[in-house]
Coordinates of C-alpha atoms in Angstrom, one line a residue:
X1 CA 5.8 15.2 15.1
X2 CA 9.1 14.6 14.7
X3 CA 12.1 17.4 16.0
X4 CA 15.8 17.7 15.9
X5 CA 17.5 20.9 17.6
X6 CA 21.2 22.5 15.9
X7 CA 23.3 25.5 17.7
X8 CA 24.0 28.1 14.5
X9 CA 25.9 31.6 15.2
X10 CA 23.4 34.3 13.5
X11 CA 25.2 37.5 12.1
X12 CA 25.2 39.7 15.3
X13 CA 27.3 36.9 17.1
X14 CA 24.3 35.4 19.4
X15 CA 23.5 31.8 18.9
X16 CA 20.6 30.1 16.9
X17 CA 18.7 26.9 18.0
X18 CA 17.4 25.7 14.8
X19 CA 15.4 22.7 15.0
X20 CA 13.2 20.7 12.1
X21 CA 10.0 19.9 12.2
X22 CA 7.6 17.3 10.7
X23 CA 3.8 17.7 11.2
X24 CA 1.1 20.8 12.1
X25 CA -1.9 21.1 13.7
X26 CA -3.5 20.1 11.3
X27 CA -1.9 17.0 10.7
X28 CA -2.0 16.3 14.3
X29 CA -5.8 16.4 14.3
X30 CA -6.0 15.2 11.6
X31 CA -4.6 11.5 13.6
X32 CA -7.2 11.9 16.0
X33 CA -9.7 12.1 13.3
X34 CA -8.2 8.9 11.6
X35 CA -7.9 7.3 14.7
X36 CA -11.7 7.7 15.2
X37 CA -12.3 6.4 11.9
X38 CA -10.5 3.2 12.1
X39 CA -12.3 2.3 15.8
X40 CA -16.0 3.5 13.6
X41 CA -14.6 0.8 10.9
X42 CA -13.9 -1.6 13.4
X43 CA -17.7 -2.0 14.3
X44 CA -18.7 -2.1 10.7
X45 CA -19.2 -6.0 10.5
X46 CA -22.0 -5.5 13.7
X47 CA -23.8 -2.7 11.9
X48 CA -23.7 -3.3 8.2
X49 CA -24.8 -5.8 6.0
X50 CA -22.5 -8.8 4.4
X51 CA -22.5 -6.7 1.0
X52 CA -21.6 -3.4 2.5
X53 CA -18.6 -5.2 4.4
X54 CA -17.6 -6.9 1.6
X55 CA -17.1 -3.7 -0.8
X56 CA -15.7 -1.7 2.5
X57 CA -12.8 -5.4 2.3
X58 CA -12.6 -4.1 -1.4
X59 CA -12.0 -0.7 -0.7
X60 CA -9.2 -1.3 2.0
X61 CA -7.8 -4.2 0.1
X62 CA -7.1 -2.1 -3.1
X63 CA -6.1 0.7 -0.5
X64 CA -3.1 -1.6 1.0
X65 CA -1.9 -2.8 -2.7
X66 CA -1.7 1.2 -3.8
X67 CA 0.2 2.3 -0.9
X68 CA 2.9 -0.3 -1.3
X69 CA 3.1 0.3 -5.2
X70 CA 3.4 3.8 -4.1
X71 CA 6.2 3.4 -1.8
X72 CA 7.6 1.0 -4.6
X73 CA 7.2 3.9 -7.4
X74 CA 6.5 7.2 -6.1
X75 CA 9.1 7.2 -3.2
X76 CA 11.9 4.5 -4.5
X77 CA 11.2 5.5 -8.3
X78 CA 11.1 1.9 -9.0
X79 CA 8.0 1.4 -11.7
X80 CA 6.6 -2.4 -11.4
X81 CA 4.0 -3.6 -13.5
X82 CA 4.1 -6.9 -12.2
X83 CA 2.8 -6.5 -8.6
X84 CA 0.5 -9.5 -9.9
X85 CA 3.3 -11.6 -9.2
X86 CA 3.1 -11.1 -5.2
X87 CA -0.3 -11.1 -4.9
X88 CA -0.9 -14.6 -7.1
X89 CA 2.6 -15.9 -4.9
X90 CA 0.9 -15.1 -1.5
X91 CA -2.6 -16.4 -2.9
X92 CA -1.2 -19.7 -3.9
X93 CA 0.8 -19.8 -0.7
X94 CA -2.4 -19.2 1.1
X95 CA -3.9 -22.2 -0.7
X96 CA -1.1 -24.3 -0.5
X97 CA -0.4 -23.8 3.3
X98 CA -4.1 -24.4 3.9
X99 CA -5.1 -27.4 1.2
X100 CA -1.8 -29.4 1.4
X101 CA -0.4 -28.9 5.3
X102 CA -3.9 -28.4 6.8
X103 CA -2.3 -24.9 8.5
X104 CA -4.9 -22.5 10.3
X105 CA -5.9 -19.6 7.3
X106 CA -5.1 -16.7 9.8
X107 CA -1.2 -18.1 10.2
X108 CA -1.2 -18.9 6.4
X109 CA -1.8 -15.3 5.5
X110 CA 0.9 -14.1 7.4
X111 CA 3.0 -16.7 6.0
X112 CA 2.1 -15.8 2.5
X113 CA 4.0 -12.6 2.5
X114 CA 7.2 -14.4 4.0
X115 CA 6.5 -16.7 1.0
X116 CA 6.2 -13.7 -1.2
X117 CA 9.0 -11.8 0.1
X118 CA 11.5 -14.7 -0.1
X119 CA 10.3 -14.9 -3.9
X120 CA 11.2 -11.4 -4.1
X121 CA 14.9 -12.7 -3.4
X122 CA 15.8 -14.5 -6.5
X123 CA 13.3 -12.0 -8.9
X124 CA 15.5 -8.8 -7.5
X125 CA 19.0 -10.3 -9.0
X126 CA 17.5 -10.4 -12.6
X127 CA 15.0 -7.2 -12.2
X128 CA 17.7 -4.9 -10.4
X129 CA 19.6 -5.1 -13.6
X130 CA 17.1 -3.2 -15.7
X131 CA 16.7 0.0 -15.6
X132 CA 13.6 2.7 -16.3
X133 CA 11.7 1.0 -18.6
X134 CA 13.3 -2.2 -18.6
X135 CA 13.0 -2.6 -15.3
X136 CA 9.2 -2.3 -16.0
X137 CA 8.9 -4.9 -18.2
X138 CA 11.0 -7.2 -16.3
X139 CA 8.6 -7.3 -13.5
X140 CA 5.9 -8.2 -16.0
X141 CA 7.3 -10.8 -17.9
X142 CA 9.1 -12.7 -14.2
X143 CA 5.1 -12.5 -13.1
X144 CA 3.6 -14.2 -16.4
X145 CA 6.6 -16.4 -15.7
X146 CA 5.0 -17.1 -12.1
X147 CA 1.3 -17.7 -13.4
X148 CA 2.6 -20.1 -16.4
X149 CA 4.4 -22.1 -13.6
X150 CA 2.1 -22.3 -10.9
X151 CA -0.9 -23.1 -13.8
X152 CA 0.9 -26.6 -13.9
X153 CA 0.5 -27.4 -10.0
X154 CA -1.8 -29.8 -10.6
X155 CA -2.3 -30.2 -6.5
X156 CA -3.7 -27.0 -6.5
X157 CA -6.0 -27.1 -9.4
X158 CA -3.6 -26.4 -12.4
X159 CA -4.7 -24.0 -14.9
X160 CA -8.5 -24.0 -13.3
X161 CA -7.6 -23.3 -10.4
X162 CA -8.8 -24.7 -7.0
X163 CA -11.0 -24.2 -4.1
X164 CA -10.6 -24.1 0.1
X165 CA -12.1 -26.9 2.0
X166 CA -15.2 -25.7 3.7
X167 CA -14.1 -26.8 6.6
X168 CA -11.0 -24.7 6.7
X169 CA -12.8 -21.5 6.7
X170 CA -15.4 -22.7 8.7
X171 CA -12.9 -23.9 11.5
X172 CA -10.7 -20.8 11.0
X173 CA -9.5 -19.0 14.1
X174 CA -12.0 -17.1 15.7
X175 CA -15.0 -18.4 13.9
X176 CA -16.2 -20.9 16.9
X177 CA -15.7 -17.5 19.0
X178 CA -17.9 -14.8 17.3
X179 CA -20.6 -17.6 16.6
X180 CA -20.9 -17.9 20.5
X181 CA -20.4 -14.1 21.6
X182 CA -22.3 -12.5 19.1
X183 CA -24.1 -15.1 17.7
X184 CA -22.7 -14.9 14.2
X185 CA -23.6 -17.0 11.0
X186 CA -20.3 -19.0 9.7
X187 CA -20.0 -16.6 6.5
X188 CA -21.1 -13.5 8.3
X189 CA -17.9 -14.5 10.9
X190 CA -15.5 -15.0 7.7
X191 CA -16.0 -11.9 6.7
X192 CA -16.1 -10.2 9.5
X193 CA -12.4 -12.0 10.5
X194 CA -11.0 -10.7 7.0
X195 CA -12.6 -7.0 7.1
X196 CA -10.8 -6.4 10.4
X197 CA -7.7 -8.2 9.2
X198 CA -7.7 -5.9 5.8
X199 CA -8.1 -3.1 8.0
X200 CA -5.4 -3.4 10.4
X201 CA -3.1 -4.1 7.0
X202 CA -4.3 -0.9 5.9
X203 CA -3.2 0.7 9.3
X204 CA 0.2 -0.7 9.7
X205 CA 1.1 -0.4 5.9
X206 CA 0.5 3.4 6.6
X207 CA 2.1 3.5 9.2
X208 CA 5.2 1.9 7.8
X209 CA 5.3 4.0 5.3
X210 CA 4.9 7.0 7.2
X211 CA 7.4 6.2 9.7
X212 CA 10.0 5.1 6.7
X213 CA 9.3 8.7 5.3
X214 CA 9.8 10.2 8.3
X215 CA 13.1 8.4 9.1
X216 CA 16.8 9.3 7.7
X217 CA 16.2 6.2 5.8
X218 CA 13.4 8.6 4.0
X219 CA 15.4 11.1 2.9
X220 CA 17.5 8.9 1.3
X221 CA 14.7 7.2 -0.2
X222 CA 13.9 10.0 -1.6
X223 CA 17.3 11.8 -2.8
X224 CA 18.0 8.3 -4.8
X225 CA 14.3 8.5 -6.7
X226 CA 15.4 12.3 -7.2
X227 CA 19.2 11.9 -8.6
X228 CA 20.8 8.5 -7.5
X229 CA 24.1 9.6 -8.8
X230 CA 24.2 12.4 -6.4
X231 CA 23.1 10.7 -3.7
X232 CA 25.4 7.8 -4.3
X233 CA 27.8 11.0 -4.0
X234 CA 26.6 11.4 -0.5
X235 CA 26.7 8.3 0.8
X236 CA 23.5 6.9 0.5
X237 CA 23.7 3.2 -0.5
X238 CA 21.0 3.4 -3.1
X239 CA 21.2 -0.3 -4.0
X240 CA 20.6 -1.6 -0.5
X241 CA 17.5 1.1 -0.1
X242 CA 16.0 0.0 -3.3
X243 CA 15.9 -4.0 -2.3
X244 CA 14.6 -3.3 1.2
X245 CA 11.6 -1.4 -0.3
X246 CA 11.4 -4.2 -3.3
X247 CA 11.0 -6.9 -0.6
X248 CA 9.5 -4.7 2.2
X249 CA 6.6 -4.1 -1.1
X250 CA 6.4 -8.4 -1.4
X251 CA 5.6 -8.9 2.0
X252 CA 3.0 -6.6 2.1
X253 CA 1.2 -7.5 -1.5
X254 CA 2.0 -10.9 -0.6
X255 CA -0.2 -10.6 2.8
X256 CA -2.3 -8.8 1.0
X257 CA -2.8 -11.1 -1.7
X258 CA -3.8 -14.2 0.8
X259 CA -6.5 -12.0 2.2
X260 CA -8.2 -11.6 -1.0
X261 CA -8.2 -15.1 -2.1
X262 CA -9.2 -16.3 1.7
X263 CA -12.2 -14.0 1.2
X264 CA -12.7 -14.8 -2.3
X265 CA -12.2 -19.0 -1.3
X266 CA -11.2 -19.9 -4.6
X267 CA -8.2 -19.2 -7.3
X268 CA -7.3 -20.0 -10.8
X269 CA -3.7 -19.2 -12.4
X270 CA -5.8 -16.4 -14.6
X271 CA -7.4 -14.2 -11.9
X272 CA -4.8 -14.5 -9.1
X273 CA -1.9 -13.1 -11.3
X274 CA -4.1 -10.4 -13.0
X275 CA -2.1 -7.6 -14.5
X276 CA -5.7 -5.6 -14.7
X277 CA -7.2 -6.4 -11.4
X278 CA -3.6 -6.3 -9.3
X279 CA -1.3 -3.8 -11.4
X280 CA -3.7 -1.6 -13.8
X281 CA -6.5 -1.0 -11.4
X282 CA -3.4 0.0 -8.5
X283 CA -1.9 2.2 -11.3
X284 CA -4.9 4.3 -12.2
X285 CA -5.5 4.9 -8.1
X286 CA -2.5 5.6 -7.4
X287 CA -1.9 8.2 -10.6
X288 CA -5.6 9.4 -10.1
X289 CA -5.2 10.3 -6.5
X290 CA -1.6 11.6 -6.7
X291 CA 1.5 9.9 -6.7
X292 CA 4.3 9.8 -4.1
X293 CA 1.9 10.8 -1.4
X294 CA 0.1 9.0 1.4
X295 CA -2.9 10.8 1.3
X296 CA -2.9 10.2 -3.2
X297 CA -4.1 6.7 -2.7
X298 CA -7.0 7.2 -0.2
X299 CA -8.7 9.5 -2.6
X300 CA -7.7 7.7 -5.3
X301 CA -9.3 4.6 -3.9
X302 CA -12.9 6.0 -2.9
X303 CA -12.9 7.6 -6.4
X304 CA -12.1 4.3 -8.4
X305 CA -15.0 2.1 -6.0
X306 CA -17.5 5.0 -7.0
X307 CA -16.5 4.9 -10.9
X308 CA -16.2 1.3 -11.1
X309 CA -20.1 0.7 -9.6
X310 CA -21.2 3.7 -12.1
X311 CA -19.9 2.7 -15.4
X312 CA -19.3 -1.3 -14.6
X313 CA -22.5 -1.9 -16.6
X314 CA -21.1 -0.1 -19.3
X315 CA -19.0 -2.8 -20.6
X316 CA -15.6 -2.1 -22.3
X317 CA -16.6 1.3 -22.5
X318 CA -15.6 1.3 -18.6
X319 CA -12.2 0.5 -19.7
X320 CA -11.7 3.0 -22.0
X321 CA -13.2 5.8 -19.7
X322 CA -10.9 4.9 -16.7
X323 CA -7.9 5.1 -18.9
X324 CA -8.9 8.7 -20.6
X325 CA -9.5 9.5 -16.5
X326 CA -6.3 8.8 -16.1
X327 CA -4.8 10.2 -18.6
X328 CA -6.1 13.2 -18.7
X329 CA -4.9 13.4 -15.0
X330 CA -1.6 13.1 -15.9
X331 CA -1.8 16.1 -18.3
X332 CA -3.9 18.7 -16.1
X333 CA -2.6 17.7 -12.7
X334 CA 0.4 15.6 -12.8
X335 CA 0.5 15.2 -9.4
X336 CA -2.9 13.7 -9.0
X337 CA -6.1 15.3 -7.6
X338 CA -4.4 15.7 -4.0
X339 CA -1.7 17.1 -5.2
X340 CA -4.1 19.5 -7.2
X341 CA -5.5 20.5 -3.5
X342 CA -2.6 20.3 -1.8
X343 CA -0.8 22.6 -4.5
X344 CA -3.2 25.0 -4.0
X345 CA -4.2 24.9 -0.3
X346 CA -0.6 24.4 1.3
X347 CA -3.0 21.0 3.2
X348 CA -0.7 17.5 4.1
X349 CA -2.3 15.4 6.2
X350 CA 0.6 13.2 6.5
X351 CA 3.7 15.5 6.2
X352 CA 7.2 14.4 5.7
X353 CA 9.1 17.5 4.6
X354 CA 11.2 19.0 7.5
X355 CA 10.7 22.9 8.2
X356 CA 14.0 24.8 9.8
X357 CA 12.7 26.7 12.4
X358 CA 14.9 29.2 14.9
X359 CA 15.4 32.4 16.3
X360 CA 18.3 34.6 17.9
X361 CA 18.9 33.5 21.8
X362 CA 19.8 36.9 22.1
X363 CA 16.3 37.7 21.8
X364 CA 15.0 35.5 24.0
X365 CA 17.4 36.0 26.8
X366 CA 16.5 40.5 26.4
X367 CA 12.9 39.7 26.7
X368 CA 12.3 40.7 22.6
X369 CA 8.7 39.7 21.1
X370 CA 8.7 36.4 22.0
X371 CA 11.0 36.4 25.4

């Protein structure tokens, strides 16, 4: 919880301390709860099974893509559909940085998203120019132009793509260690080092987010996706907030993207720049679960793992039933399903509108109700 205290003069003449609030109980137990949750995850690769770890990597992978699209669209108002581009960038860099300088996969992947971010650079200049949809479709065509390009580094497998040496992975850092301690099979310790990597992404992308919303860099975050003229009338340097979350997205999808590929140990031009698996899938969790909240994505995420493993044997049809999902979300509850509950239930688990609160020093000082 976060507070700020102001002296007002109420209408009998006494003074007011007024202060703002963010977060309430429930929110506040609520950590504790999530807190718990992420030490119970953090023992998953000694209890579970390699397939049950491997769908929980899915599940927190996809998690970390929709939050930073959210931050991207439902805080900064800025809607990509070429989020493909960051996650094929920080693949490739992953590859490259592995294949071609022999660099350690757990430094590569942090790497990545610098790779990705400093990619962002350049693409900003032209896509900042667009506007509403324009902007949309600039972000798609700048990533097909990223997956035509890097389909003709032959070094790295041109159009079909490439593999990672097995002895990268199996030398990767922290391998040799969980083989000795807990007596670990080589694949069992690979994906045991990328679940707990993909789960502390998860945490701190949350936690950036959170803290961004919480900070006066939130509200003006949020005052530009509401009216940027009128907060351009205020002072709030709209452009400058816009790239920071644009690059501040890249570095994440970037990291994010080298984690899936290090798991997945191979790439092709094709899969790695996606627009279903990295933009449409991200779209219909985030819109599903409730956009331009934190909590939005975590349902939204859990629902689309349990859809897709129902109805993926169901062929195209699954398509077609995700998308009338989704859009018959967006006519019945606009706000997604936990805005739906939220709406109706007054519930936010991870709050980030301040509440004025206050009363009359007067009363205090007289011994009133709550001297």
């Amino acid at each position: 919880m976060t507070s700020g205290f102001e002296t007002m003069m109420a209408e009998d003449g006494s003074q007011t301390p007024w202060r703002t609030e963010i977060g309430t109980r429930l929110s506040t137990g609520f950590a504790g709860v999530a807190l718990l949750v992420l030490a119970g995850l953090a023992f998953a690769p000694f209890v579970v099974s390699r397939g049950v770890l491997q769908d929980l990597f899915f599940i927190l992978t996809m998690l970390a893509l929709a939050q930073s699209w959210n931050l991207l669209a439902g805080y900064a108002g800025l809607i990509s559909v070429g989020q493909q581009l960051f996650v094929g960038c920080g693949a490739y860099a992953l590859f490259g940085l592995v294949t071609l300088l022999g660099m350690d996969p757990i430094l590569a992947v942090l790497l990545a998203g610098v790779v990705a971010a400093l990619l962002a650079v350049p693409t900003a200049f032209f896509v900042f120019r667009l506007h509403g949809p324009y902007f949309a479709i600039g972000t798609w065509v700048i990533a097909e132009v990223g997956r035509l390009v890097l389909a003709q580094w032959k070094m790295l497998g041109g159009g079909t793509g490439t593999s990672l040496p097995r002895e990268a992975a199996r030398d990767m850092a922290g391998i040799a260690l969980l083989k000795d301690w807990f007596g670990m099979k080589a694949a069992l310790a690979a994906d045991a080092l990328t679940f707990w990597l993909a789960l502390i992404m998860v945490a701190v992308t949350i936690g950036f987010v959170y803290r961004l919303l919480k900070s006066k860099q939130g509200l003006g975050l949020a005052a530009v996706r509401d009216n940027e003229t009128a907060a351009r009338a205020l002072g709030v340097d709209a452009r400058r907030m816009k790239v920071t979350v644009y690059l501040a997205t890249a570095f994440l999808t970037g990291i994010v993207g080298a984690l899936i590929y290090l798991q997945k140990g191979r790439i092709s031009p094709d899969a790695a720049f996606s627009l279903t698996d990295w933009t449409a899938y991200v779209l219909f969790i985030v819109v599903i679960g409730g956009i331009g909240t934190i909590e939005g994505p975590i349902v939204g995420v859990i629902l689309f793992f349990f859809l897709q493993n129902a109805l993926a044997s169901y062929g195209s049809w699954y398509l077609l039933l995700l998308g009338a999902l989704a859009i018959a979300t967006m006519l019945f509850a606009p706000r997604g399903l936990w805005g739906l509950v939220s709406e109706r239930t007054g519930i936010e688990l991870f709050p980030v509108r301040r509440v004025l609160k206050g009363r009359p020093l007067a009363q205090t000082a007289k011994g009133g109700p709550n001297g």
